[in-house]
Short mmCIF file of C-alpha atoms and ligand atoms in Angstrom, two decimals:
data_model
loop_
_atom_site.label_atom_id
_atom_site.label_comp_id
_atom_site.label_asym_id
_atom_site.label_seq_id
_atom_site.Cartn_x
_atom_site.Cartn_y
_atom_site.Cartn_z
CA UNK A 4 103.49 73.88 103.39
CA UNK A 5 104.56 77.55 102.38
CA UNK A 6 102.30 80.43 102.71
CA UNK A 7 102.43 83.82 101.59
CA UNK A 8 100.44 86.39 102.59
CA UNK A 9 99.73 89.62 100.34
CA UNK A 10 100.01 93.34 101.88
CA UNK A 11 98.46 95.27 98.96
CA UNK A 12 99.41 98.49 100.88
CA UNK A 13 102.83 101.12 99.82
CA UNK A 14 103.63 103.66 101.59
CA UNK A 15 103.96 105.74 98.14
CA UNK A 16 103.99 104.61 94.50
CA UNK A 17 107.33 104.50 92.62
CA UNK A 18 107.31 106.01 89.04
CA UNK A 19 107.55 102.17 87.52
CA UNK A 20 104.48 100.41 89.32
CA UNK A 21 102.25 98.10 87.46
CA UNK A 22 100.57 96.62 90.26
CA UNK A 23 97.49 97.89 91.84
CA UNK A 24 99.01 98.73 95.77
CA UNK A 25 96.98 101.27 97.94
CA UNK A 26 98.95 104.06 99.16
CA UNK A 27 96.21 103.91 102.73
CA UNK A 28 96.95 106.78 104.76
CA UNK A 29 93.88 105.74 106.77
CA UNK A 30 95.41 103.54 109.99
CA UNK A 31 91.61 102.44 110.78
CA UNK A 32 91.17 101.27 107.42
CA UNK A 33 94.53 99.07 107.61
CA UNK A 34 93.92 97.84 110.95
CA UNK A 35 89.73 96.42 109.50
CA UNK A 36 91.89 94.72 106.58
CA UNK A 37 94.43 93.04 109.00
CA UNK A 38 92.00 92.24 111.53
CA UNK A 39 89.67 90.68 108.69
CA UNK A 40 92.94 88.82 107.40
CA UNK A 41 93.54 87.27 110.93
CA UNK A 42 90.11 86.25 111.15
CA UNK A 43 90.42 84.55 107.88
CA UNK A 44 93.51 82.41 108.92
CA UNK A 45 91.77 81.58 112.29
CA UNK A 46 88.67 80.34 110.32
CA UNK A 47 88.49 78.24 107.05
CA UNK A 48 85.05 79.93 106.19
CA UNK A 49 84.13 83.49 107.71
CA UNK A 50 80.88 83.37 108.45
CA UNK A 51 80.51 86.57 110.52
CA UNK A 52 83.00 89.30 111.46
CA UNK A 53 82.47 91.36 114.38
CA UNK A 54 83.83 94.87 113.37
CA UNK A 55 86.59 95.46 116.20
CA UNK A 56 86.76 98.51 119.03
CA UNK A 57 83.75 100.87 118.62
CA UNK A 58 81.66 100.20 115.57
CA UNK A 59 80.58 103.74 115.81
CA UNK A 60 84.55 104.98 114.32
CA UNK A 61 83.76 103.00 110.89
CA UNK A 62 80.81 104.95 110.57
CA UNK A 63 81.98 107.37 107.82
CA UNK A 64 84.44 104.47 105.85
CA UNK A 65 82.84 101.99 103.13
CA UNK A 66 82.09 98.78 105.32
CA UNK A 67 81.88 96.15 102.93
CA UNK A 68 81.38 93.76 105.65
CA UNK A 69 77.40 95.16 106.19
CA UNK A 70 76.84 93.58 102.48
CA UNK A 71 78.56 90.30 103.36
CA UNK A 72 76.39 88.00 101.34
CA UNK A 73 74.85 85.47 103.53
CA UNK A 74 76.03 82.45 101.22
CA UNK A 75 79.56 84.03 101.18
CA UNK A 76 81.35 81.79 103.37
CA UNK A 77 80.08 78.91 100.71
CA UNK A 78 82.38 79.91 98.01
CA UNK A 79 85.26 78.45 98.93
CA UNK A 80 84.48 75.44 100.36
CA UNK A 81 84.81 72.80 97.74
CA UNK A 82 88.06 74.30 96.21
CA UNK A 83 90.26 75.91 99.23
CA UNK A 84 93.22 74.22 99.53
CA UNK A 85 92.34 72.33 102.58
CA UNK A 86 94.49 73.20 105.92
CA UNK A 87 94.81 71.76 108.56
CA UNK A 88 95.94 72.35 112.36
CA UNK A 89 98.19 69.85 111.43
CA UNK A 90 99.33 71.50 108.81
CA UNK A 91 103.49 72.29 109.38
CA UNK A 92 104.84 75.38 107.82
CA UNK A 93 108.14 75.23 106.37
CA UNK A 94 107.91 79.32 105.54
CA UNK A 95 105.87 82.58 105.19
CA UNK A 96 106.27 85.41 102.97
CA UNK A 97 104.56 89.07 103.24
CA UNK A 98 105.01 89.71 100.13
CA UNK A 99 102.98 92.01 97.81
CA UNK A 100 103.86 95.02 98.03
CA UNK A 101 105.30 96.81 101.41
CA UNK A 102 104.30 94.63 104.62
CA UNK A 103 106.15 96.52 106.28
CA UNK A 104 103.18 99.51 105.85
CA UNK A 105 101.72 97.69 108.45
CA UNK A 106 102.63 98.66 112.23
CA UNK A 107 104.78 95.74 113.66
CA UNK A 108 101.95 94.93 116.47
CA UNK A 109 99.87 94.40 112.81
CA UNK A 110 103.07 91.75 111.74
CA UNK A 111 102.85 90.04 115.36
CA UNK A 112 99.27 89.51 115.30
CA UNK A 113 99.26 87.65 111.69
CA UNK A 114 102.56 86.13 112.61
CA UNK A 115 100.89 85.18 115.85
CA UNK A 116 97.71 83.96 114.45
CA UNK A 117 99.29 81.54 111.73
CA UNK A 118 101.54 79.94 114.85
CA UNK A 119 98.41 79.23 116.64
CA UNK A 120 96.75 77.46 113.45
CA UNK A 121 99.98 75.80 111.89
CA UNK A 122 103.08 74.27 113.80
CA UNK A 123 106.07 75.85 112.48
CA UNK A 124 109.26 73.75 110.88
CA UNK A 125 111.88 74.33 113.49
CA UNK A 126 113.91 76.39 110.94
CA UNK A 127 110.64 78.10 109.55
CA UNK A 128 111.54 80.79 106.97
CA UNK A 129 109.64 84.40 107.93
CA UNK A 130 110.52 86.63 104.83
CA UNK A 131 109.55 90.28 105.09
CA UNK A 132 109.99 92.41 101.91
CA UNK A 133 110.83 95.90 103.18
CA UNK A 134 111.77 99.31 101.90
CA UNK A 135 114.94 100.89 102.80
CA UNK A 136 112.92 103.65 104.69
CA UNK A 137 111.59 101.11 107.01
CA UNK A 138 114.98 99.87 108.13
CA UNK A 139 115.46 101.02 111.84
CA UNK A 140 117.69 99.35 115.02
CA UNK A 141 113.66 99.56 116.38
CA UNK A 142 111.71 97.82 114.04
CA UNK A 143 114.86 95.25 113.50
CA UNK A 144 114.59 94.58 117.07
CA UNK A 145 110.69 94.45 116.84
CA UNK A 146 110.98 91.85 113.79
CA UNK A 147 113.11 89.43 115.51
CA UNK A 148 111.04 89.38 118.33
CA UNK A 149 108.04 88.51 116.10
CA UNK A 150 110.36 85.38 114.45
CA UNK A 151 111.63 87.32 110.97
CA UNK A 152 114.49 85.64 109.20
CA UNK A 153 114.64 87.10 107.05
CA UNK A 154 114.81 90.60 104.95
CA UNK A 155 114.30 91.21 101.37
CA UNK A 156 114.76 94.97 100.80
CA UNK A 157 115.08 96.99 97.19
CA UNK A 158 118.39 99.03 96.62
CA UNK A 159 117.62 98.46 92.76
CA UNK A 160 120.77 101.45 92.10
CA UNK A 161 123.29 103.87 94.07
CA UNK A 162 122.85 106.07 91.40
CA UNK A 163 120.94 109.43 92.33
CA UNK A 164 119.70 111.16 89.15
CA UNK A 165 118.21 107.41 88.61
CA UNK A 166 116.71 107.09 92.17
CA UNK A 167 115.04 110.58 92.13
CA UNK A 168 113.53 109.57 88.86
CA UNK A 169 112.26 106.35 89.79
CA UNK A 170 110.53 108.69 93.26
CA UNK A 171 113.12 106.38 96.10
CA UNK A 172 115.39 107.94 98.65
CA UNK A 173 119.07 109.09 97.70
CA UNK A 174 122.09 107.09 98.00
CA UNK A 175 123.17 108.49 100.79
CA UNK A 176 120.09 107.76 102.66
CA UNK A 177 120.45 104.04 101.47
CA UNK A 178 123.99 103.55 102.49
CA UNK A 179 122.84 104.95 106.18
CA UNK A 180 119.86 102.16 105.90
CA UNK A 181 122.81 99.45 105.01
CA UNK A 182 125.03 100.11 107.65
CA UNK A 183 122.32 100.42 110.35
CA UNK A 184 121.57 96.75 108.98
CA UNK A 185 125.20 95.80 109.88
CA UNK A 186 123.70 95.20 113.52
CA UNK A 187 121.12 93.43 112.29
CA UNK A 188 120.64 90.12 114.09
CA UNK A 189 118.63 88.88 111.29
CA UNK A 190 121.29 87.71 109.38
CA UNK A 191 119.29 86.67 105.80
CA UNK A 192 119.62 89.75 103.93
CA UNK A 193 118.70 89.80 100.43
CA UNK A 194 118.64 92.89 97.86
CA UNK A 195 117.09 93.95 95.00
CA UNK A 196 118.76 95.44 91.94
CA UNK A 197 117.50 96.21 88.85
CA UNK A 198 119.55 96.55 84.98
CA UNK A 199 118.19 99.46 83.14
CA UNK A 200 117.05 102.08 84.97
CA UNK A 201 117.66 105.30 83.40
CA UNK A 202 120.52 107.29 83.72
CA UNK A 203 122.39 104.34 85.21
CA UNK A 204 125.68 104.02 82.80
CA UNK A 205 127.32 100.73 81.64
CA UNK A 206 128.32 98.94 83.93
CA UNK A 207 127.33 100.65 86.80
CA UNK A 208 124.91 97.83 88.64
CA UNK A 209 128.25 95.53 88.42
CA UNK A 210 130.01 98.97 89.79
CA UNK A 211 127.10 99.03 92.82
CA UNK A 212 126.94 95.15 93.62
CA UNK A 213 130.86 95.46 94.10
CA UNK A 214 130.23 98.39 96.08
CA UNK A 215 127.59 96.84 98.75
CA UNK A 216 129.21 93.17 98.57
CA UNK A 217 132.54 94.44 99.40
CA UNK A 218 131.22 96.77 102.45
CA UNK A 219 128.35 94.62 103.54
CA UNK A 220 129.47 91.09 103.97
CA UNK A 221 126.03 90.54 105.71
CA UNK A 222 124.13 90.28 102.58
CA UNK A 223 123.37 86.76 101.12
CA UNK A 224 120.68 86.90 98.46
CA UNK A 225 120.86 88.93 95.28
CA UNK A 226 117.98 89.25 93.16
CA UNK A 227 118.73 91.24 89.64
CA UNK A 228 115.68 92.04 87.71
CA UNK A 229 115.50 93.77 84.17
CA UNK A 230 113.33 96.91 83.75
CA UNK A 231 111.45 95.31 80.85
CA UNK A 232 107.84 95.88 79.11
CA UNK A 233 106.03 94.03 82.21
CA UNK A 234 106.87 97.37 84.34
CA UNK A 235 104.78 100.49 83.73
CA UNK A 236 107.36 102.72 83.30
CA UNK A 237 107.76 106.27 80.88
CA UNK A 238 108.82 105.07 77.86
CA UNK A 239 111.05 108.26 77.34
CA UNK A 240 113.15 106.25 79.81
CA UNK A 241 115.08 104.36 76.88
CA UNK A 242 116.71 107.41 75.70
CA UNK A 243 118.03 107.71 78.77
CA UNK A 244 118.93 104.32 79.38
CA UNK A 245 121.96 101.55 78.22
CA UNK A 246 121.54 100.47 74.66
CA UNK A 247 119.85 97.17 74.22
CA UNK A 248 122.95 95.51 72.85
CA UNK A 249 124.76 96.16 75.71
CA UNK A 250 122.28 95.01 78.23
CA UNK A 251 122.99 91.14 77.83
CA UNK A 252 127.01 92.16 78.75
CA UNK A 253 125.22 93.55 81.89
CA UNK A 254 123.59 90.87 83.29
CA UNK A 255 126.33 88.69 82.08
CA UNK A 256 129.29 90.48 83.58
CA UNK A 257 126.92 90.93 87.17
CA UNK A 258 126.16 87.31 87.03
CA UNK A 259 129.94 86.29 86.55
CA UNK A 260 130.77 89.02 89.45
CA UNK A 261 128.35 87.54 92.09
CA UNK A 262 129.69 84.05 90.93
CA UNK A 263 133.03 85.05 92.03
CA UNK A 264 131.73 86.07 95.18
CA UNK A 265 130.05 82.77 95.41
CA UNK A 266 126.20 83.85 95.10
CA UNK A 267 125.06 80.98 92.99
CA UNK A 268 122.33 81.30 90.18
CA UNK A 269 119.58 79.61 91.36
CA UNK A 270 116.78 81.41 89.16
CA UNK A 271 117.54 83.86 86.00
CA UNK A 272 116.97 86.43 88.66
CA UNK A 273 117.97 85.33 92.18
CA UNK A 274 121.51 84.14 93.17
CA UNK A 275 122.21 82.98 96.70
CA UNK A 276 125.16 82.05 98.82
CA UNK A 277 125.09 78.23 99.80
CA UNK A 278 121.89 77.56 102.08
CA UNK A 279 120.31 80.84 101.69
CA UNK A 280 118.04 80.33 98.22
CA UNK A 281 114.73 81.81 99.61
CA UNK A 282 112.62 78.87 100.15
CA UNK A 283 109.15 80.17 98.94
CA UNK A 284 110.71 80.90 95.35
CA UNK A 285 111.78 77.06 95.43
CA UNK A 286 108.31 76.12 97.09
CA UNK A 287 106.52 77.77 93.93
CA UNK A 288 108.67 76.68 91.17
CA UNK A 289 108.48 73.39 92.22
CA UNK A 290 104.89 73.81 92.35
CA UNK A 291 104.57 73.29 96.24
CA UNK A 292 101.58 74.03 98.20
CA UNK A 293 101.17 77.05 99.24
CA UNK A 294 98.81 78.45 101.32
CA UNK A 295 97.99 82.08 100.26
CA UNK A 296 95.85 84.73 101.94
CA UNK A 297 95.13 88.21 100.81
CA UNK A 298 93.68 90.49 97.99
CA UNK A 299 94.72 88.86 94.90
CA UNK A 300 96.85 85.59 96.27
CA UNK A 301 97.25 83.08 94.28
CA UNK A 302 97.25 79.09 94.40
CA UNK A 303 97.75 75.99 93.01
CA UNK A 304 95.51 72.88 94.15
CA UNK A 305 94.94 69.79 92.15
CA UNK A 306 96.12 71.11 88.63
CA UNK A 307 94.41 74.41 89.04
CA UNK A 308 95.11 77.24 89.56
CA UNK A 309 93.23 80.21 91.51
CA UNK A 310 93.32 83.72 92.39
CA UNK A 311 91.26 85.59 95.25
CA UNK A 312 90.29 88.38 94.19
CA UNK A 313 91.78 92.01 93.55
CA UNK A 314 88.65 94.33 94.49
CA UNK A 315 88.91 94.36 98.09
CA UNK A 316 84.54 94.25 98.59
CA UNK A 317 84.84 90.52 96.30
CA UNK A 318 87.57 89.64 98.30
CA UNK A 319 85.45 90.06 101.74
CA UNK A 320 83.32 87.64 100.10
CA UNK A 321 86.07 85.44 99.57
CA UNK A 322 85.38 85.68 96.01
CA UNK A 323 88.29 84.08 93.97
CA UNK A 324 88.41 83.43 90.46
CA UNK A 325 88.93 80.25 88.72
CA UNK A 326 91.86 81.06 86.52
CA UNK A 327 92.46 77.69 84.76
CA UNK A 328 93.19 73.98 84.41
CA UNK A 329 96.85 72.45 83.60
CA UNK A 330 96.16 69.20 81.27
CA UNK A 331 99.13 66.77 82.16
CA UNK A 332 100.47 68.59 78.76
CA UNK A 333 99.71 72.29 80.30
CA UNK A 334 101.80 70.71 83.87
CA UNK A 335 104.64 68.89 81.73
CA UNK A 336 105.31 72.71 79.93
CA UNK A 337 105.00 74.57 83.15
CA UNK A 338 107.57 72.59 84.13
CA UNK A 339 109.85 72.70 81.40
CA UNK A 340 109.96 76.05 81.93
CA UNK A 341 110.68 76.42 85.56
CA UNK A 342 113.16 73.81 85.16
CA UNK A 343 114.83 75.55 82.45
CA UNK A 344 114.69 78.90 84.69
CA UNK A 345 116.15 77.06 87.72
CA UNK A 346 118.24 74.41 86.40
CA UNK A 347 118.88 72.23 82.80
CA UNK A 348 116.67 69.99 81.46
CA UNK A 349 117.56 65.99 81.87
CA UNK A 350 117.63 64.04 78.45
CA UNK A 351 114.36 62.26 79.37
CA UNK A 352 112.56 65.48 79.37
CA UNK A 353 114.24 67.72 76.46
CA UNK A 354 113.63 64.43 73.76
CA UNK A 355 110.11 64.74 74.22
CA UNK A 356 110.12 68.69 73.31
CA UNK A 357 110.68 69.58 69.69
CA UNK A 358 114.72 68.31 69.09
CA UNK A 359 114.68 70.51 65.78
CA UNK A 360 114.31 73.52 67.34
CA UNK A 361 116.71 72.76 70.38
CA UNK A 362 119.32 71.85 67.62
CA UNK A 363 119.17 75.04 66.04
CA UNK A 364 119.48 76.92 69.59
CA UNK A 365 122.36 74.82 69.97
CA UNK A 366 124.02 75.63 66.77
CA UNK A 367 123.45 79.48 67.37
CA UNK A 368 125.10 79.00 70.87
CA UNK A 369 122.01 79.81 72.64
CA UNK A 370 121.53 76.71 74.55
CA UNK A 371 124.46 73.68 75.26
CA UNK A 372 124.53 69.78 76.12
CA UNK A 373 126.76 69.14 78.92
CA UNK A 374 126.90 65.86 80.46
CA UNK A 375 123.75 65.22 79.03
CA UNK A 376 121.76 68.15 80.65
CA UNK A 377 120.41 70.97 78.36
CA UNK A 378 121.40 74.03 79.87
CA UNK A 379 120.71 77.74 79.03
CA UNK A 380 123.50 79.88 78.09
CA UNK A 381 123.87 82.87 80.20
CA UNK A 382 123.93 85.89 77.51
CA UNK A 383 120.40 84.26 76.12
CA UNK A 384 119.09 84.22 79.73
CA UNK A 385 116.67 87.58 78.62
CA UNK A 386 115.16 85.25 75.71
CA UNK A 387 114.07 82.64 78.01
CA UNK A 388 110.69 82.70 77.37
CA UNK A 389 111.15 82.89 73.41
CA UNK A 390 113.27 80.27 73.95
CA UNK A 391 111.14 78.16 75.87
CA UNK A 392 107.77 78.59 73.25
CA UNK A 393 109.55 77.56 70.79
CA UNK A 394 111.36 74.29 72.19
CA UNK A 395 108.03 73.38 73.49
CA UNK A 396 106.32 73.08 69.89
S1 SF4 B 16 107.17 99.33 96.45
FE1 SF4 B 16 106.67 97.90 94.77
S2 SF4 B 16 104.43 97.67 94.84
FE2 SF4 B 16 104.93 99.49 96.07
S3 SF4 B 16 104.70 101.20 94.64
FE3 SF4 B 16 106.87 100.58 94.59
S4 SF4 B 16 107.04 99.08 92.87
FE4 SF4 B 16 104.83 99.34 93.41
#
């Protein structure tokens, strides 16, 4: 089983956020949500929580436990995905949005707590999404003591005008973060980049990539996101920003770059070196259980699909909401399209999906057959998802 677990606190909010992350300055108020989150891995259903320390110091904070509604612990029962002290974990992720907000005696005691529910996979996978500013010989030595294996950390550009304006640190203060990394026992390093910031000239993310691959040979997972609509971000950007012809030759030209330096494409966005594709993206596109815990985690039992939810008093009630049902149809086109993200599509599973259309993408050089497979071609990898609604009609 995989499980991620959500941290929906930042430690401040970058210019481009969509998502809805606290920037908590109150430590009590982190410390009620972690201890709540440890109770909730211990137990399947909460069914009381004694507020921790003196109950006296949460006197003056919102205590959304004192309205805990007596049948809350019933919500969840018939649709949880069931676990199980038997349960093996193959990995964890603290994902959403800066784990590392939390203190690393926070980390330990959720690491700790899902050890002493779950047996862990000999080579267990313990990803911890970081910010530069959080990179430290301390806290490296603190992680690896708590079983991290691995580091996901944004760089997303070297270039300064565009880091000021998206509110990170400078360059120089994220080259001083990569080379303290360079002692780094944790040795599964993967960075973020992202094509289209403003400011950031042609070419230049294939410029930075050659830049930190050359000087840190450490680094073994790439993930290269586009700045598109989904992010909430000024829309005076653009005029600052390449033209939209030209971003297709980025991600292109990147994608051929980290191919020479053998980081394989394993997603549109994520290229790996051999043995180090992060296995919670493969555990979700492959539709994988996963066990989730947190404000707004997700998961996928039986064909359905579920959220908890994202207002942190429902979510004490472990409300969740029923998002929907995949028909075997629904499944078969979820599929389609994470196998066309990840892979090709075999010829068993592209003649069921509409032939005409493929033909024409074919013709226009947008897709190819190759032994068989139907494969994406790179420069069309942006138009996935147009691609994919209209093969799948
Ligand atoms: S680190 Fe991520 S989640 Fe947090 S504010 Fe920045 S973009 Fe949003």
């Amino acid at each position: 089983m995989f499980c991620y677990i959500h941290i929906p606190f930042c430690e401040s909010r970058c210019k481009y956020c969509r998502f809805s992350t606290f920037v908590e300055k109150d430590e009590m108020k982190k410390q009620f949500y972690v201890d709540y989150l440890v109770k909730s891995i211990e137990e399947e259903n909460i069914k009381s929580f004694v507020i921790p320390g003196n109950a006296g110091i949460y006197k003056d904070i919102t205590n959304p436990f004192l309205n805990i509604d007596a049948n809350a612990s019933n919500y969840l029962k018939d649709s949880c995905i069931p676990r199980n002290d038997k349960d093996i974990l193959n990995s964890i992720y603290f994902w959403w949005w800066t784990p590392t907000s939390l203190s690393n005696k926070q980390l330990s005691k959720i690491i700790a707590s899902l050890k002493n529910k779950y047996s862990f996979e000999k080579d267990i996978e313990i990803t911890l999404e970081t910010t530069p500013n959080n990179i430290s010989i301390e806290n490296l030595v603190e992680w690896e003591k708590i079983w991290v294996n691995r580091l996901s950390l944004w760089i997303q550009t070297l270039n300064d005008l565009a880091l000021s304006e998206i509110w990170r640190i400078d360059k120089k203060g994220l080259i001083e973060k990569l080379e303290i990394l360079k002692q780094s026992k944790i040795v599964n390093i993967s960075l973020d980049f992202i094509i289209w910031l403003p400011y950031v000239a042609k070419g230049e993310v294939l410029d930075d990539l050659r830049n930190i691959l050359e000087n840190y040979k450490y680094v073994k997972h790439i993930s290269l996101y586009m700045l598109e609509d989904y992010y909430d971000y000024p829309k005076t950007w653009e005029q600052f920003s390449i033209k939209e012809e030209d971003f297709l030759d980025e991600y292109v030209n990147c994608k051929s770059y980290l191919q020479e330096k053998w980081f394989y494409r394993y997603e549109v966005s994520n290229f790996a070196k051999k043995w180090y594709e992060c296995k919670h993206n493969k555990a979700y596109w492959e539709h994988k259980d996963l066990v989730p815990y947190w404000l707004w985690a997700h998961w996928f039992l039986d064909n359905k699909r579920y959220a908890y939810s994202n207002n942190f008093n429902e979510y004490y009630k472990w409300k969740y909401d029923y998002l929907e049902k995949l028909n075997e149809k629904d499944l078969f086109l979820e599929k389609v399209m994470f196998w066309l993200r990840t892979n090709w599509l075999e010829e068993n599973i592209y003649k069921k999906l509409n032939t005409k259309k493929i033909n024409e993408f074919v013709e226009n050089k947008m897709l190819e057959f190759n032994d068989e497979k139907l494969i994406l071609k790179d420069k069309w990898t942006v138009l996935l998802d147009y691609i994919i609604k209209e093969i799948i009609c």
